[in-house]
Tab-separated table of C-alpha atoms in Angstrom:
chain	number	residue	atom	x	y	z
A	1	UNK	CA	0.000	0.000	0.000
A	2	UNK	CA	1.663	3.344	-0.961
A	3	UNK	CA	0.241	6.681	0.383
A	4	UNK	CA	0.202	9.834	-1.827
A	5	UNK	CA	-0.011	13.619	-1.134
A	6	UNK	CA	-1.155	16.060	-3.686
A	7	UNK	CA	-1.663	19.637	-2.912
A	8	UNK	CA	-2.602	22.116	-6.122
A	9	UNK	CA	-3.676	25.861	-6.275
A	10	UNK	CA	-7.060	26.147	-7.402
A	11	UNK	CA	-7.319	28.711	-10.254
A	12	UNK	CA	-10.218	30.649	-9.300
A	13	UNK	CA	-9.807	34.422	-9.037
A	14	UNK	CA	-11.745	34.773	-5.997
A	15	UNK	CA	-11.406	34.256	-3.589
A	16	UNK	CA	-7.967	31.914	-3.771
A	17	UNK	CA	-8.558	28.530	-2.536
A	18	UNK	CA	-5.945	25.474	-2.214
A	19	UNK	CA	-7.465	21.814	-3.133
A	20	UNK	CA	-5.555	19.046	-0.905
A	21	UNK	CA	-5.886	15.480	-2.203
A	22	UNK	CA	-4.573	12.551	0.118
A	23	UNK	CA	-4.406	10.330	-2.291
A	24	UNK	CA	-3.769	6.151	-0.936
A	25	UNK	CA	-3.653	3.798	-3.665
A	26	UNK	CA	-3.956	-0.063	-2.407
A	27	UNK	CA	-3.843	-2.926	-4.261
A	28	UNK	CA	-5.829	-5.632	-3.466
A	29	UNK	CA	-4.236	-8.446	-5.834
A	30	UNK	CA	-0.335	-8.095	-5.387
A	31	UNK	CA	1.590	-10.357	-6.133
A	32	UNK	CA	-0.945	-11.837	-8.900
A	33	UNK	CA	-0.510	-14.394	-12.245
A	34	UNK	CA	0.681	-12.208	-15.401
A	35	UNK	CA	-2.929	-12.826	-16.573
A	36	UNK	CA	-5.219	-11.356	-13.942
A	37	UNK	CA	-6.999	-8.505	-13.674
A	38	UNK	CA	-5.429	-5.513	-11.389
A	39	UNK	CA	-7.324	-4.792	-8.821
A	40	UNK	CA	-6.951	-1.550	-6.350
A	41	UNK	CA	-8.594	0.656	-4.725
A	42	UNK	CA	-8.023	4.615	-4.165
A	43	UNK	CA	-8.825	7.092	-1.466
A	44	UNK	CA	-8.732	10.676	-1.936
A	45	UNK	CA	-9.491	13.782	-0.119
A	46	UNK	CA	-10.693	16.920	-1.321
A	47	UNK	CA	-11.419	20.370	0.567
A	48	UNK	CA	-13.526	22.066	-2.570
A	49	UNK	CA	-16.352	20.463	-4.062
A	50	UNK	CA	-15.939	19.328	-7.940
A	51	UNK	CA	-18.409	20.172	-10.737
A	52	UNK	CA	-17.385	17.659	-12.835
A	53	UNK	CA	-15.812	13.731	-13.232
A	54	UNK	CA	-12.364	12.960	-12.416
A	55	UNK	CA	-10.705	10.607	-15.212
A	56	UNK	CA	-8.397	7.713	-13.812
A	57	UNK	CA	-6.515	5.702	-16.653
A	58	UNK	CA	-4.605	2.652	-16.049
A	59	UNK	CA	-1.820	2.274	-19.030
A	60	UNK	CA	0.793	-0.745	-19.175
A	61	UNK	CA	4.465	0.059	-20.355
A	62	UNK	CA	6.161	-2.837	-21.557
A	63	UNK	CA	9.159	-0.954	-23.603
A	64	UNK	CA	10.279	2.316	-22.497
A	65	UNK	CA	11.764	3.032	-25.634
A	66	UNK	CA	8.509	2.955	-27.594
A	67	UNK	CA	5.423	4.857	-26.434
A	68	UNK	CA	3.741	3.450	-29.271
A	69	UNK	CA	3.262	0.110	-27.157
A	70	UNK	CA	2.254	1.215	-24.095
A	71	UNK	CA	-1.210	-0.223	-23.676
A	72	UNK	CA	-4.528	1.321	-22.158
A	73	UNK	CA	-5.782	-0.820	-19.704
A	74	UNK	CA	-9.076	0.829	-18.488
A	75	UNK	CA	-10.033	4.310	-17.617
A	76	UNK	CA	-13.122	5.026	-15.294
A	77	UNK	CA	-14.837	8.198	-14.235
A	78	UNK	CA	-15.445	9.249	-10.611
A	79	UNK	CA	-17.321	12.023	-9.685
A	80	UNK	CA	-19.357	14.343	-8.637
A	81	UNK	CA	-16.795	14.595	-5.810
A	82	UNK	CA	-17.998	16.039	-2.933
A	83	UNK	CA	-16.202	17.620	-0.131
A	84	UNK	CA	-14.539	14.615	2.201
A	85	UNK	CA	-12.924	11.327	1.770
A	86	UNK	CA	-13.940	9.133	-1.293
A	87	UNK	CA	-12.525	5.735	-2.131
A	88	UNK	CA	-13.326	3.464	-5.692
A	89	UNK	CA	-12.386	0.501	-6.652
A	90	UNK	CA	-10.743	0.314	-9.649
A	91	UNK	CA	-10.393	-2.978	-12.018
A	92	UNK	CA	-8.388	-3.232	-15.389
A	93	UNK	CA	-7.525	-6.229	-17.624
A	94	UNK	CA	-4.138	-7.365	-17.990
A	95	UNK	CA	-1.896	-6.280	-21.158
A	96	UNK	CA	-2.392	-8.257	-24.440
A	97	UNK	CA	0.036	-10.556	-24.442
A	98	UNK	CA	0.564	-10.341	-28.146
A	99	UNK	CA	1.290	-6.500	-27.970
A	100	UNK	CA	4.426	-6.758	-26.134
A	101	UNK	CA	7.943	-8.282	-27.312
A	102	UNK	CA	8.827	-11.110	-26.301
A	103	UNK	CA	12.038	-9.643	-24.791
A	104	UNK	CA	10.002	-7.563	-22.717
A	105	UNK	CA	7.833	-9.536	-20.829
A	106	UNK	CA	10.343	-11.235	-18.338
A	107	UNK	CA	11.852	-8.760	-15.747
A	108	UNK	CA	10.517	-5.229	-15.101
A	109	UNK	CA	7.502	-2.851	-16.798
A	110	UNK	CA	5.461	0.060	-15.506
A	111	UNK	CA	1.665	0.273	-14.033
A	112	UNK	CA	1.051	3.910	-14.487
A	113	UNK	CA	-2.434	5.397	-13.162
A	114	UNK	CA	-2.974	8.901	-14.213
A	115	UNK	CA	-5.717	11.607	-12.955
A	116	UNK	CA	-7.448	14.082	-14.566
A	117	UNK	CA	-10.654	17.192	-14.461
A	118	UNK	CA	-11.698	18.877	-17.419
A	119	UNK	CA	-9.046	17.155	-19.460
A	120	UNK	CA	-6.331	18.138	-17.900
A	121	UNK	CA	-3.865	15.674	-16.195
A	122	UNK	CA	-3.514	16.807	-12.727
A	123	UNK	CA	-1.196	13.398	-11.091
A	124	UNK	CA	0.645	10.540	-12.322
A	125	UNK	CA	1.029	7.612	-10.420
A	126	UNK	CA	4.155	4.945	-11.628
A	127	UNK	CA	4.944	1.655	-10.357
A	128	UNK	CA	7.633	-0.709	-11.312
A	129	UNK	CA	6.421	-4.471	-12.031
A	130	UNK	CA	8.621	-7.404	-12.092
A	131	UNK	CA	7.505	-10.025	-13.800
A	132	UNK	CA	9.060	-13.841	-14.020
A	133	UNK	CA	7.546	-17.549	-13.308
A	134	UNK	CA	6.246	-19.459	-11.113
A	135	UNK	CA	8.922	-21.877	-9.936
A	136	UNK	CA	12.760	-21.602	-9.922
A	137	UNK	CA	13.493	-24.207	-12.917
A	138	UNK	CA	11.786	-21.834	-15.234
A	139	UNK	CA	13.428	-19.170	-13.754
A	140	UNK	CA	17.357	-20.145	-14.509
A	141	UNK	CA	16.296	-21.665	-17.739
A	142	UNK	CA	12.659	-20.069	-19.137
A	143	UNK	CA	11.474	-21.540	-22.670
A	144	UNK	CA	11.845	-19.995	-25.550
A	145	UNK	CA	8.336	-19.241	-25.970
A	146	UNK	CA	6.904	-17.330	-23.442
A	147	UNK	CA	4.332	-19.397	-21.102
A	148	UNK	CA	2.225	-16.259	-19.830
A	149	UNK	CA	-0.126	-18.831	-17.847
A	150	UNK	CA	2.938	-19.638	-15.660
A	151	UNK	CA	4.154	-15.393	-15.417
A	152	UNK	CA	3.697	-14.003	-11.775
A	153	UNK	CA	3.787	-10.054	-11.353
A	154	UNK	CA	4.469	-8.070	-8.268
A	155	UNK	CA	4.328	-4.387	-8.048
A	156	UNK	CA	6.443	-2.490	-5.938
A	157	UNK	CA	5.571	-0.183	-2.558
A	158	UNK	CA	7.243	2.966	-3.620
A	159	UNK	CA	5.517	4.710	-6.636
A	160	UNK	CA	7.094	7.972	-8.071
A	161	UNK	CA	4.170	10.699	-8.598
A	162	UNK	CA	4.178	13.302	-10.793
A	163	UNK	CA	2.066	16.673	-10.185
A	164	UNK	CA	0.689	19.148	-12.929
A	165	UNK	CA	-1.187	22.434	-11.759
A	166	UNK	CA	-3.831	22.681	-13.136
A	167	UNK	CA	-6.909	25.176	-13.629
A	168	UNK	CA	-9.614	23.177	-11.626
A	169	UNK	CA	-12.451	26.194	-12.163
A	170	UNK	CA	-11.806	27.190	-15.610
A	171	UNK	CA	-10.907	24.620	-18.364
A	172	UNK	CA	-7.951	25.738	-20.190
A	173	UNK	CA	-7.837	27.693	-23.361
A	174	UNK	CA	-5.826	25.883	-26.649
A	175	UNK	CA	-3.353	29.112	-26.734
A	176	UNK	CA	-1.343	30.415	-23.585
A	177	UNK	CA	-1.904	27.197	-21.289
A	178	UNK	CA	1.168	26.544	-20.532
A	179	UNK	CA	1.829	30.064	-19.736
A	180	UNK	CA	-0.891	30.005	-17.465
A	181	UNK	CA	0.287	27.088	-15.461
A	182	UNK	CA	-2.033	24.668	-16.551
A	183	UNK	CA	-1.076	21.152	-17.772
A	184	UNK	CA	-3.221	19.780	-20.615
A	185	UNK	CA	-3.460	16.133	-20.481
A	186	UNK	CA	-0.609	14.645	-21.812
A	187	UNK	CA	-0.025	11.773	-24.185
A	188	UNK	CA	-0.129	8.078	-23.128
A	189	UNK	CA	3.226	8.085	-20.587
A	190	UNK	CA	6.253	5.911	-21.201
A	191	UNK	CA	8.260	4.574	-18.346
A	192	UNK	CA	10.657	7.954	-19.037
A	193	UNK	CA	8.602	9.258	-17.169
A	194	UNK	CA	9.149	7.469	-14.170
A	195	UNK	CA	12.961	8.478	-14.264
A	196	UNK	CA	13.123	11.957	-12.259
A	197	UNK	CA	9.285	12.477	-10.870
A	198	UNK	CA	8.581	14.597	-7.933
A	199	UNK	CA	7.904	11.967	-4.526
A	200	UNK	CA	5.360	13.090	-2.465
A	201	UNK	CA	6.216	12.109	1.426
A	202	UNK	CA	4.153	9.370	3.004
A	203	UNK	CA	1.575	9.281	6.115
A	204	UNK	CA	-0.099	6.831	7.330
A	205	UNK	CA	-3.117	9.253	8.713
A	206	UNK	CA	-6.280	7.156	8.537
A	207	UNK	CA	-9.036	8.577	6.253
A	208	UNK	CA	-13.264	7.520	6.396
A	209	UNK	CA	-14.640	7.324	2.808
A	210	UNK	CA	-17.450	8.595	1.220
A	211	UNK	CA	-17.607	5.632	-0.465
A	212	UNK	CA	-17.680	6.738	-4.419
A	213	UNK	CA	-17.785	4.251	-6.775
């Protein structure tokens, strides 16, 4: 279980208000086989009520040298979001086997879970996965074609987050955005971007949930 603080300026011109997100991210099937599902569920916190959804996407990096096979696992809205804790559980199928080299299935991907309002990526969440078999005779010596019913996966406990500021209030316009401080949603990440992330600092506070799902 990893624990996850995210604290953004709210863009409204009056007055100024600061939206806190304690964000805990759990999963409830680690270790699991290659094949299942991912299962977790996440708590947040927010201090201003949301108009609108928040977006969660799930995306699978298998080769961090080509973007164009990362894989989309599931994305899921969440909202309205009220003031409070709210929790959801959050379930997305496993990457197509037959989308990933076979030189890149054995040893370590990325599990990347990204947030955004309006359309505008606000947090990115990135875990390393190891992946290898079952027992330890496949281990020293695996086949040479890959037996995914045998593959195991564990994810790690220390994710590397990413923050954007973003305009919560007012959805950004296509020409100054940037300049404004507000981070469009990006495209699919890679595991580059795991490399230098900003780490939030953990607590192990307990939260009550709203129960959103």
């Amino acid at each position: 279980m990893s624990i996850v603080t995210i604290r953004v300026r709210c863009s409204k011109p009056s007055p100024p208000k600061r939206l806190t997100v304690h964000q805990n991210v759990e999963f409830l099937n680690n270790p699991a086989r290659f094949l299942d599902p991912y299962r977790f569920r996440v708590t947040f916190e927010c201090i201003a009520p949301l108009k609108d959804d928040l977006e969660w996407r799930l995306i699978y990096v298998s080769s961090p040298g080509n973007e164009e096979l990362d894989q989309e696992l599931d994305d899921c809205l969440v909202g309205p979001v009220p003031v409070g804790v709210n929790s959801f559980e959050f379930e997305g199928v496993p990457p197509d086997p037959s989308k990933i080299p076979p030189e890149d299935v054995l040893g370590v991907a990325a599990l990347i879970l990204t947030g955004s309002y309006k359309d505008q990526e606000f947090v990115r969440v990135g875990y390393y996965q190891n992946t290898e078999y079952d027992n330890e005779e496949m281990m020293r010596d695996p086949p040479q074609k890959i037996m995914f019913e045998r593959l195991t996966r564990e994810m790690n406990n220390n994710p590397r987050v990413t923050r954007f500021q973003i305009k919560w209030d007012v959805s950004p316009s296509s020409e100054g955005a940037a300049a404004a401080g507000a981070a469009a949603s990006a495209a699919v990440p890679s595991a580059d971007d795991l490399h230098s992330p900003e780490e939030d600092s953990n607590t192990n506070a307990p939260l009550k949930s709203n129960g959103i799902s």
